[in-house]
Coordinates of C-alpha atoms in Angstrom, one line a residue:
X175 CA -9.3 -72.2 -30.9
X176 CA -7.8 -69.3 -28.9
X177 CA -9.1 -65.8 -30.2
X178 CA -7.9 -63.4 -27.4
X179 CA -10.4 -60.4 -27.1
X180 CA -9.3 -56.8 -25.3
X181 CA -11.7 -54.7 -23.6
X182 CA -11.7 -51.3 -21.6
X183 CA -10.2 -48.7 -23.8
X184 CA -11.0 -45.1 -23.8
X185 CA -10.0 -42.2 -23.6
X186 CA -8.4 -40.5 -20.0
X187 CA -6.6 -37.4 -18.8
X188 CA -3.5 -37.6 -18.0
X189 CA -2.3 -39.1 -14.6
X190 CA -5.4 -41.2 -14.8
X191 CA -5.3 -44.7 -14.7
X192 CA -7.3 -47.9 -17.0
X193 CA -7.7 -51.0 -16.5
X194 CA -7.6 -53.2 -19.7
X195 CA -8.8 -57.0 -19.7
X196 CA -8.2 -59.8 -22.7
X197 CA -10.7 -62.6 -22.4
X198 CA -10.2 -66.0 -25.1
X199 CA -7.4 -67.7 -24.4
X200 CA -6.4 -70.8 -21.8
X201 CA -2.4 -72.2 -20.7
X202 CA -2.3 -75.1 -22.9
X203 CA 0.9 -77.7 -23.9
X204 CA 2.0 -75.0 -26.4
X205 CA 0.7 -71.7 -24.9
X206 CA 2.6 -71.0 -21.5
X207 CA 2.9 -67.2 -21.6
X208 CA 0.4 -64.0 -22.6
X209 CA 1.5 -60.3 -23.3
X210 CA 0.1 -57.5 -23.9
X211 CA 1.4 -55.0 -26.8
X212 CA 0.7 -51.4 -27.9
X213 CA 1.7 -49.4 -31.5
X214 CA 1.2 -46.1 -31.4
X215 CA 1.0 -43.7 -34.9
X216 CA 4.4 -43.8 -36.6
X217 CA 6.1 -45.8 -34.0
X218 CA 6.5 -49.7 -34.4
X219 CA 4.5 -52.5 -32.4
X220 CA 5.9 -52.5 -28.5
X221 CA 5.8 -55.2 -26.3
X222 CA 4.9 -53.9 -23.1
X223 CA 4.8 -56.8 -20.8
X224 CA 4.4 -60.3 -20.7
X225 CA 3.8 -63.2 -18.1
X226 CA 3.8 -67.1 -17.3
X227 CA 1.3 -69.4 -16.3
X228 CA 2.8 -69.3 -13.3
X229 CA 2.8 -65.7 -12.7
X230 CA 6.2 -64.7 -13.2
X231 CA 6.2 -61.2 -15.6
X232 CA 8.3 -59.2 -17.2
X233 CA 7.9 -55.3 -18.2
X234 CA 9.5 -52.8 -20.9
X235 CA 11.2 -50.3 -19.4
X236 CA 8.4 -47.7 -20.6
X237 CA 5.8 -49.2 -18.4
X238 CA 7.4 -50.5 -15.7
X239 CA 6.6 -49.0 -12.2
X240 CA 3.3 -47.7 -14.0
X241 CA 1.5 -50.7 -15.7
X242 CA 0.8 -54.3 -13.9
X243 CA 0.2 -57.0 -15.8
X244 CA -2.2 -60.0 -13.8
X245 CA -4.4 -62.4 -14.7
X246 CA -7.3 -64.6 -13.0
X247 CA -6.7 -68.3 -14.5
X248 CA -10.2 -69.6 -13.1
X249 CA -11.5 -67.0 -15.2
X250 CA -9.2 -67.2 -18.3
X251 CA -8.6 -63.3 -18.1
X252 CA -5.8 -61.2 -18.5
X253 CA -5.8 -57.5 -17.1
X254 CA -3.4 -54.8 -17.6
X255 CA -3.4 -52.0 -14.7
X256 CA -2.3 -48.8 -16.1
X257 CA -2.0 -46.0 -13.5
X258 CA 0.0 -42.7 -14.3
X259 CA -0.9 -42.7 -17.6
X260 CA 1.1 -40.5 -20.5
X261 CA 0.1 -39.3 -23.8
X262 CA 3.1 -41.2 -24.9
X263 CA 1.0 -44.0 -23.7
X264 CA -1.7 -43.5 -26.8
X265 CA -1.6 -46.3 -28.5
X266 CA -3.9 -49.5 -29.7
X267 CA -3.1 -52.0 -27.3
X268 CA -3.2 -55.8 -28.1
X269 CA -3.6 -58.9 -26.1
X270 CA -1.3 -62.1 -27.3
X271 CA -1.0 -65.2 -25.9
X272 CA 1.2 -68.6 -27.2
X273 CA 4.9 -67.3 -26.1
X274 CA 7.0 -70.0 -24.1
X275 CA 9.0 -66.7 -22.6
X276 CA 8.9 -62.8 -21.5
X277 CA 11.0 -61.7 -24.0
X278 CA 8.7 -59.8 -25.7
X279 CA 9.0 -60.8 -29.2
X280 CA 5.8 -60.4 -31.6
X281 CA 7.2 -63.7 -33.2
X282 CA 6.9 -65.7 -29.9
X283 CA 3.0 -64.9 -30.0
X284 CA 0.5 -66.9 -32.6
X285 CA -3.1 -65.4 -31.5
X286 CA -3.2 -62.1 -31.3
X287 CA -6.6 -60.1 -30.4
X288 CA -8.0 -57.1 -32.7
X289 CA -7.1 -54.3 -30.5
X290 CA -8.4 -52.1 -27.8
X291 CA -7.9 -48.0 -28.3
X292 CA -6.0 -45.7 -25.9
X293 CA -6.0 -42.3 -25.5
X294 CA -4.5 -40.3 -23.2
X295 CA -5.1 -36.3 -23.2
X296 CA -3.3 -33.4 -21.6

């Protein structure tokens, strides 16, 4: 059973950077693609980035040039690199996996972790 897992949350100053990792999950015949999502207070669930087996990603426009997704297959771990970070980027963040694309779509996703907290201060 895949049960994704996020770590590394906190809290940071602005500008700082966190690195977030989701352990659980393996590329199977029906799981070719992970993501990583974030819902802030009041604002609906984001997809934030997304990528294959093979490596190819895909960002929203609100992370890109500042967050990397990356993962370490031998070690069945997903990481999300977040450098520059905004107090827009406050969120809970959540690790998916079972997509077949990088649209990032919640529906495309069937296991979804519990969450790890953001928070980014002035």
């Amino acid at each position: 059973q895949v049960q994704p897992v996020e770590s590394g949350g906190g809290s940071v100053q602005a500008g700082g950077s966190l690195r977030l990792s989701c352990a659980g999950y393996r590329y199977t015949s029906n799981i070719y693609c992970m993501g990583w999502f974030r819902q802030a207070p009041g604002k609906k669930r984001e997809g934030i980035a997304a990528i294959l087996s093979d490596g190819t990603a895909n960002y929203a426009d609100s992370v890109k040039d500042r967050f990397t997704i990356s993962q370490d297959n031998a070690k069945n771990t997903l990481y999300l690199q977040m450098n520059s970070l905004k107090t827009e980027d406050t969120a809970m963040y959540y690790c998916a996996a079972g997509c077949d694309n990088l649209y990032l779509k919640d529906a495309d996703f069937e296991y979804w972790g519990q969450g790890t907290q953001v928070t980014v201060s002035s």
